Amino acid sequence: MKLTVLGRHGPFPAPGGACSGYLIQAGDTALVLELGPGALSNLRRIYPNINVDGILLSHLHSDHMGDMLVLRYALPQLKIKTPLTVVAPETPETEYRTLASSGVFEMVSAKAGRKLRFGEVTVTLHGSSHPVETYAFDIEYRGKRIFYTGDTGMHTDLVNQCRGADILLADACFLNAEKPGEKAQHLTAGEAGQVAKAAGVGQLICTHVWGGREDTEQMLAEAREHFANCLIAEEMHEYHV
Ligand SMILES: [Zn+2]
């Protein structure tokens, strides 16, 4: 299974960067997780005709789904077979309705515990802790697992959800010193490292890099205090399991 980072920033991009977007390729199956601003452009470097099997949106904040709004135009104009399967939470209602009424997406409701099959790939959805309805995705292919946290603050189920994953792709938006309080809406890099350690994952990839951050060295150092096998997501880099 291969993970390619299409965009790593939030809640707005760094200069020249893209917001959240991740491509998963496994056998004949290609899935896109999130399609934030800039991610569609990077996806089209790999799939000019966007012939992927589905798009999974952890939640409907704009930095995770902004490019879905222009994908609505691309699909018919590129004469791509529609509808394209889109997994997304049904709230916030306004955003969901915009996608559902476009006529080019076949909407599948995200629900905690739901298992979805795409070819040989199984995706299990888990609840995350964020101000809007948000899900994490546990993606499994031939015994290998990539767990993507979506946007989340620390919560009691998180370690169990990702236990034993080969790759933990984790929201690490804040540094410890920047954490706005106990009810933070994102993990810190240090917390991502703690989760990776407690869950015994193979590798931690920290993402959701704040768009105003000038470098990621401190993020990496904080995460590595707890978990050595850690990287910061890099746009268009590939990670294999
Ligand atoms: Zn969010």
PDB file of N, CA and C in Angstrom, residues 152-220:
ATOM      1  N   THR A 152      -8.287  16.009  14.996  1.00  0.00           N
ATOM      2  CA  THR A 152      -8.764  15.574  16.313  1.00  0.00           C
ATOM      3  C   THR A 152      -7.925  16.157  17.435  1.00  0.00           C
ATOM      4  N   GLY A 153      -8.594  16.462  18.538  1.00  0.00           N
ATOM      5  CA  GLY A 153      -7.902  16.680  19.790  1.00  0.00           C
ATOM      6  C   GLY A 153      -7.692  15.314  20.443  1.00  0.00           C
ATOM      7  N   MET A 154      -6.982  15.307  21.550  1.00  0.00           N
ATOM      8  CA  MET A 154      -6.757  14.052  22.279  1.00  0.00           C
ATOM      9  C   MET A 154      -8.101  13.545  22.803  1.00  0.00           C
ATOM     10  N   HIS A 155      -8.364  12.254  22.692  1.00  0.00           N
ATOM     11  CA  HIS A 155      -9.568  11.676  23.294  1.00  0.00           C
ATOM     12  C   HIS A 155      -9.282  10.250  23.723  1.00  0.00           C
ATOM     13  N   THR A 156     -10.154   9.710  24.558  1.00  0.00           N
ATOM     14  CA  THR A 156      -9.835   8.460  25.260  1.00  0.00           C
ATOM     15  C   THR A 156      -9.750   7.249  24.335  1.00  0.00           C
ATOM     16  N   ASP A 157     -10.426   7.270  23.186  1.00  0.00           N
ATOM     17  CA  ASP A 157     -10.414   6.090  22.311  1.00  0.00           C
ATOM     18  C   ASP A 157      -9.261   6.083  21.313  1.00  0.00           C
ATOM     19  N   LEU A 158      -8.546   7.171  21.220  1.00  0.00           N
ATOM     20  CA  LEU A 158      -7.614   7.335  20.105  1.00  0.00           C
ATOM     21  C   LEU A 158      -6.533   6.247  20.052  1.00  0.00           C
ATOM     22  N   VAL A 159      -5.931   5.951  21.184  1.00  0.00           N
ATOM     23  CA  VAL A 159      -4.846   4.956  21.192  1.00  0.00           C
ATOM     24  C   VAL A 159      -5.376   3.591  20.753  1.00  0.00           C
ATOM     25  N   ASN A 160      -6.531   3.212  21.264  1.00  0.00           N
ATOM     26  CA  ASN A 160      -7.108   1.917  20.874  1.00  0.00           C
ATOM     27  C   ASN A 160      -7.476   1.881  19.399  1.00  0.00           C
ATOM     28  N   GLN A 161      -7.972   2.984  18.893  1.00  0.00           N
ATOM     29  CA  GLN A 161      -8.368   3.022  17.480  1.00  0.00           C
ATOM     30  C   GLN A 161      -7.184   2.714  16.566  1.00  0.00           C
ATOM     31  N   CYS A 162      -6.026   3.263  16.883  1.00  0.00           N
ATOM     32  CA  CYS A 162      -4.901   3.128  15.943  1.00  0.00           C
ATOM     33  C   CYS A 162      -3.880   2.082  16.374  1.00  0.00           C
ATOM     34  N   ARG A 163      -4.188   1.332  17.414  1.00  0.00           N
ATOM     35  CA  ARG A 163      -3.233   0.373  17.958  1.00  0.00           C
ATOM     36  C   ARG A 163      -2.699  -0.578  16.872  1.00  0.00           C
ATOM     37  N   GLY A 164      -1.369  -0.651  16.780  1.00  0.00           N
ATOM     38  CA  GLY A 164      -0.725  -1.612  15.883  1.00  0.00           C
ATOM     39  C   GLY A 164      -0.717  -1.222  14.412  1.00  0.00           C
ATOM     40  N   ALA A 165      -1.170  -0.016  14.079  1.00  0.00           N
ATOM     41  CA  ALA A 165      -1.160   0.388  12.663  1.00  0.00           C
ATOM     42  C   ALA A 165       0.285   0.463  12.155  1.00  0.00           C
ATOM     43  N   ASP A 166       0.481   0.199  10.871  1.00  0.00           N
ATOM     44  CA  ASP A 166       1.829   0.287  10.300  1.00  0.00           C
ATOM     45  C   ASP A 166       2.246   1.744  10.141  1.00  0.00           C
ATOM     46  N   ILE A 167       1.300   2.576   9.710  1.00  0.00           N
ATOM     47  CA  ILE A 167       1.552   4.021   9.638  1.00  0.00           C
ATOM     48  C   ILE A 167       0.436   4.726  10.388  1.00  0.00           C
ATOM     49  N   LEU A 168       0.816   5.658  11.255  1.00  0.00           N
ATOM     50  CA  LEU A 168      -0.155   6.564  11.871  1.00  0.00           C
ATOM     51  C   LEU A 168       0.066   7.931  11.240  1.00  0.00           C
ATOM     52  N   LEU A 169      -0.916   8.369  10.466  1.00  0.00           N
ATOM     53  CA  LEU A 169      -0.882   9.696   9.838  1.00  0.00           C
ATOM     54  C   LEU A 169      -1.712  10.599  10.737  1.00  0.00           C
ATOM     55  N   ALA A 170      -1.020  11.475  11.484  1.00  0.00           N
ATOM     56  CA  ALA A 170      -1.698  12.156  12.594  1.00  0.00           C
ATOM     57  C   ALA A 170      -1.706  13.676  12.445  1.00  0.00           C
ATOM     58  N   ASP A 171      -2.852  14.244  12.730  1.00  0.00           N
ATOM     59  CA  ASP A 171      -2.988  15.688  12.935  1.00  0.00           C
ATOM     60  C   ASP A 171      -1.996  16.095  14.023  1.00  0.00           C
ATOM     61  N   ALA A 172      -1.110  17.025  13.683  1.00  0.00           N
ATOM     62  CA  ALA A 172      -0.150  17.527  14.683  1.00  0.00           C
ATOM     63  C   ALA A 172      -0.007  19.025  14.464  1.00  0.00           C
ATOM     64  N   CYS A 173      -1.126  19.691  14.497  1.00  0.00           N
ATOM     65  CA  CYS A 173      -1.188  21.101  14.079  1.00  0.00           C
ATOM     66  C   CYS A 173      -0.405  22.021  15.009  1.00  0.00           C
ATOM     67  N   PHE A 174      -0.464  21.703  16.300  1.00  0.00           N
ATOM     68  CA  PHE A 174       0.140  22.604  17.281  1.00  0.00           C
ATOM     69  C   PHE A 174       1.486  22.086  17.776  1.00  0.00           C
ATOM     70  N   LEU A 175       2.308  23.002  18.272  1.00  0.00           N
ATOM     71  CA  LEU A 175       3.414  22.640  19.157  1.00  0.00           C
ATOM     72  C   LEU A 175       2.850  22.654  20.567  1.00  0.00           C
ATOM     73  N   ASN A 176       3.510  21.975  21.503  1.00  0.00           N
ATOM     74  CA  ASN A 176       2.980  21.928  22.873  1.00  0.00           C
ATOM     75  C   ASN A 176       2.722  23.332  23.428  1.00  0.00           C
ATOM     76  N   ALA A 177       3.658  24.252  23.159  1.00  0.00           N
ATOM     77  CA  ALA A 177       3.540  25.612  23.709  1.00  0.00           C
ATOM     78  C   ALA A 177       2.376  26.387  23.091  1.00  0.00           C
ATOM     79  N   GLU A 178       1.889  25.934  21.951  1.00  0.00           N
ATOM     80  CA  GLU A 178       0.815  26.658  21.254  1.00  0.00           C
ATOM     81  C   GLU A 178      -0.571  26.121  21.590  1.00  0.00           C
ATOM     82  N   LYS A 179      -0.629  25.006  22.304  1.00  0.00           N
ATOM     83  CA  LYS A 179      -1.918  24.349  22.544  1.00  0.00           C
ATOM     84  C   LYS A 179      -2.869  25.305  23.269  1.00  0.00           C
ATOM     85  N   PRO A 180      -4.056  25.516  22.699  1.00  0.00           N
ATOM     86  CA  PRO A 180      -4.927  26.533  23.283  1.00  0.00           C
ATOM     87  C   PRO A 180      -5.672  26.106  24.545  1.00  0.00           C
ATOM     88  N   GLY A 181      -5.502  24.901  25.015  1.00  0.00           N
ATOM     89  CA  GLY A 181      -6.185  24.479  26.245  1.00  0.00           C
ATOM     90  C   GLY A 181      -6.558  23.017  26.145  1.00  0.00           C
ATOM     91  N   GLU A 182      -7.171  22.500  27.190  1.00  0.00           N
ATOM     92  CA  GLU A 182      -7.491  21.068  27.242  1.00  0.00           C
ATOM     93  C   GLU A 182      -8.458  20.657  26.138  1.00  0.00           C
ATOM     94  N   LYS A 183      -9.344  21.578  25.775  1.00  0.00           N
ATOM     95  CA  LYS A 183     -10.317  21.236  24.748  1.00  0.00           C
ATOM     96  C   LYS A 183      -9.794  21.603  23.348  1.00  0.00           C
ATOM     97  N   ALA A 184      -8.510  21.379  23.112  1.00  0.00           N
ATOM     98  CA  ALA A 184      -7.916  21.717  21.817  1.00  0.00           C
ATOM     99  C   ALA A 184      -8.571  20.885  20.722  1.00  0.00           C
ATOM    100  N   GLN A 185      -8.643  21.466  19.551  1.00  0.00           N
ATOM    101  CA  GLN A 185      -9.318  20.803  18.424  1.00  0.00           C
ATOM    102  C   GLN A 185      -8.352  19.995  17.572  1.00  0.00           C
ATOM    103  N   HIS A 186      -7.070  20.089  17.924  1.00  0.00           N
ATOM    104  CA  HIS A 186      -6.019  19.375  17.188  1.00  0.00           C
ATOM    105  C   HIS A 186      -5.025  18.808  18.191  1.00  0.00           C
ATOM    106  N   LEU A 187      -4.289  17.778  17.767  1.00  0.00           N
ATOM    107  CA  LEU A 187      -3.199  17.269  18.596  1.00  0.00           C
ATOM    108  C   LEU A 187      -1.991  18.191  18.471  1.00  0.00           C
ATOM    109  N   THR A 188      -1.140  18.161  19.485  1.00  0.00           N
ATOM    110  CA  THR A 188       0.195  18.748  19.336  1.00  0.00           C
ATOM    111  C   THR A 188       1.100  17.657  18.759  1.00  0.00           C
ATOM    112  N   ALA A 189       2.258  18.091  18.264  1.00  0.00           N
ATOM    113  CA  ALA A 189       3.227  17.114  17.757  1.00  0.00           C
ATOM    114  C   ALA A 189       3.647  16.172  18.895  1.00  0.00           C
ATOM    115  N   GLY A 190       3.804  16.737  20.097  1.00  0.00           N
ATOM    116  CA  GLY A 190       4.171  15.900  21.241  1.00  0.00           C
ATOM    117  C   GLY A 190       3.097  14.867  21.550  1.00  0.00           C
ATOM    118  N   GLU A 191       1.837  15.285  21.489  1.00  0.00           N
ATOM    119  CA  GLU A 191       0.738  14.331  21.738  1.00  0.00           C
ATOM    120  C   GLU A 191       0.694  13.250  20.661  1.00  0.00           C
ATOM    121  N   ALA A 192       0.938  13.640  19.417  1.00  0.00           N
ATOM    122  CA  ALA A 192       0.958  12.635  18.341  1.00  0.00           C
ATOM    123  C   ALA A 192       2.032  11.592  18.632  1.00  0.00           C
ATOM    124  N   GLY A 193       3.191  12.060  19.118  1.00  0.00           N
ATOM    125  CA  GLY A 193       4.258  11.131  19.491  1.00  0.00           C
ATOM    126  C   GLY A 193       3.844  10.216  20.629  1.00  0.00           C
ATOM    127  N   GLN A 194       3.137  10.773  21.610  1.00  0.00           N
ATOM    128  CA  GLN A 194       2.666   9.954  22.739  1.00  0.00           C
ATOM    129  C   GLN A 194       1.673   8.894  22.278  1.00  0.00           C
ATOM    130  N   VAL A 195       0.778   9.285  21.397  1.00  0.00           N
ATOM    131  CA  VAL A 195      -0.218   8.325  20.889  1.00  0.00           C
ATOM    132  C   VAL A 195       0.492   7.210  20.117  1.00  0.00           C
ATOM    133  N   ALA A 196       1.453   7.600  19.262  1.00  0.00           N
ATOM    134  CA  ALA A 196       2.184   6.606  18.462  1.00  0.00           C
ATOM    135  C   ALA A 196       2.882   5.592  19.371  1.00  0.00           C
ATOM    136  N   LYS A 197       3.475   6.088  20.427  1.00  0.00           N
ATOM    137  CA  LYS A 197       4.195   5.206  21.365  1.00  0.00           C
ATOM    138  C   LYS A 197       3.211   4.267  22.067  1.00  0.00           C
ATOM    139  N   ALA A 198       2.143   4.853  22.620  1.00  0.00           N
ATOM    140  CA  ALA A 198       1.177   4.044  23.389  1.00  0.00           C
ATOM    141  C   ALA A 198       0.486   3.016  22.511  1.00  0.00           C
ATOM    142  N   ALA A 199       0.294   3.349  21.234  1.00  0.00           N
ATOM    143  CA  ALA A 199      -0.443   2.460  20.327  1.00  0.00           C
ATOM    144  C   ALA A 199       0.482   1.456  19.644  1.00  0.00           C
ATOM    145  N   GLY A 200       1.795   1.627  19.812  1.00  0.00           N
ATOM    146  CA  GLY A 200       2.746   0.687  19.210  1.00  0.00           C
ATOM    147  C   GLY A 200       2.663   0.641  17.694  1.00  0.00           C
ATOM    148  N   VAL A 201       2.545   1.804  17.075  1.00  0.00           N
ATOM    149  CA  VAL A 201       2.470   1.834  15.610  1.00  0.00           C
ATOM    150  C   VAL A 201       3.874   1.647  15.021  1.00  0.00           C
ATOM    151  N   GLY A 202       3.929   1.386  13.715  1.00  0.00           N
ATOM    152  CA  GLY A 202       5.216   1.192  13.067  1.00  0.00           C
ATOM    153  C   GLY A 202       5.930   2.521  12.811  1.00  0.00           C
ATOM    154  N   GLN A 203       5.182   3.464  12.261  1.00  0.00           N
ATOM    155  CA  GLN A 203       5.761   4.759  11.899  1.00  0.00           C
ATOM    156  C   GLN A 203       4.734   5.864  12.125  1.00  0.00           C
ATOM    157  N   LEU A 204       5.207   7.008  12.564  1.00  0.00           N
ATOM    158  CA  LEU A 204       4.333   8.174  12.737  1.00  0.00           C
ATOM    159  C   LEU A 204       4.665   9.202  11.658  1.00  0.00           C
ATOM    160  N   ILE A 205       3.634   9.656  10.959  1.00  0.00           N
ATOM    161  CA  ILE A 205       3.803  10.772  10.024  1.00  0.00           C
ATOM    162  C   ILE A 205       2.926  11.909  10.529  1.00  0.00           C
ATOM    163  N   CYS A 206       3.566  13.003  10.919  1.00  0.00           N
ATOM    164  CA  CYS A 206       2.834  14.161  11.450  1.00  0.00           C
ATOM    165  C   CYS A 206       2.404  15.053  10.292  1.00  0.00           C
ATOM    166  N   THR A 207       1.153  15.481  10.328  1.00  0.00           N
ATOM    167  CA  THR A 207       0.653  16.320   9.251  1.00  0.00           C
ATOM    168  C   THR A 207      -0.234  17.426   9.806  1.00  0.00           C
ATOM    169  N   HIS A 208      -1.038  18.060   8.930  1.00  0.00           N
ATOM    170  CA  HIS A 208      -1.828  19.245   9.282  1.00  0.00           C
ATOM    171  C   HIS A 208      -0.882  20.306   9.823  1.00  0.00           C
ATOM    172  N   VAL A 209       0.178  20.552   9.053  1.00  0.00           N
ATOM    173  CA  VAL A 209       1.183  21.551   9.436  1.00  0.00           C
ATOM    174  C   VAL A 209       0.542  22.933   9.317  1.00  0.00           C
ATOM    175  N   TRP A 210       0.593  23.691  10.400  1.00  0.00           N
ATOM    176  CA  TRP A 210      -0.020  25.014  10.408  1.00  0.00           C
ATOM    177  C   TRP A 210       0.570  25.854   9.279  1.00  0.00           C
ATOM    178  N   GLY A 211      -0.307  26.527   8.503  1.00  0.00           N
ATOM    179  CA  GLY A 211       0.125  27.262   7.316  1.00  0.00           C
ATOM    180  C   GLY A 211       1.052  28.435   7.601  1.00  0.00           C
ATOM    181  N   GLY A 212       1.088  28.882   8.843  1.00  0.00           N
ATOM    182  CA  GLY A 212       1.966  29.999   9.201  1.00  0.00           C
ATOM    183  C   GLY A 212       3.322  29.541   9.725  1.00  0.00           C
ATOM    184  N   ARG A 213       3.531  28.232   9.774  1.00  0.00           N
ATOM    185  CA  ARG A 213       4.772  27.711  10.360  1.00  0.00           C
ATOM    186  C   ARG A 213       5.911  27.828   9.356  1.00  0.00           C
ATOM    187  N   GLU A 214       7.052  28.345   9.823  1.00  0.00           N
ATOM    188  CA  GLU A 214       8.147  28.563   8.874  1.00  0.00           C
ATOM    189  C   GLU A 214       9.002  27.328   8.688  1.00  0.00           C
ATOM    190  N   ASP A 215       9.140  26.535   9.711  1.00  0.00           N
ATOM    191  CA  ASP A 215       9.841  25.257   9.513  1.00  0.00           C
ATOM    192  C   ASP A 215       9.236  24.223  10.452  1.00  0.00           C
ATOM    193  N   THR A 216       9.576  22.986  10.200  1.00  0.00           N
ATOM    194  CA  THR A 216       8.920  21.903  10.938  1.00  0.00           C
ATOM    195  C   THR A 216       9.882  21.197  11.905  1.00  0.00           C
ATOM    196  N   GLU A 217      11.047  21.811  12.118  1.00  0.00           N
ATOM    197  CA  GLU A 217      12.052  21.142  12.965  1.00  0.00           C
ATOM    198  C   GLU A 217      11.567  20.931  14.395  1.00  0.00           C
ATOM    199  N   GLN A 218      10.890  21.949  14.926  1.00  0.00           N
ATOM    200  CA  GLN A 218      10.441  21.830  16.319  1.00  0.00           C
ATOM    201  C   GLN A 218       9.317  20.789  16.450  1.00  0.00           C
ATOM    202  N   MET A 219       8.459  20.738  15.435  1.00  0.00           N
ATOM    203  CA  MET A 219       7.410  19.693  15.407  1.00  0.00           C
ATOM    204  C   MET A 219       8.038  18.311  15.506  1.00  0.00           C
ATOM    205  N   LEU A 220       9.051  18.119  14.655  1.00  0.00           N
ATOM    206  CA  LEU A 220       9.698  16.813  14.600  1.00  0.00           C
ATOM    207  C   LEU A 220      10.371  16.481  15.928  1.00  0.00           C
TER     208      LEU A 220
END
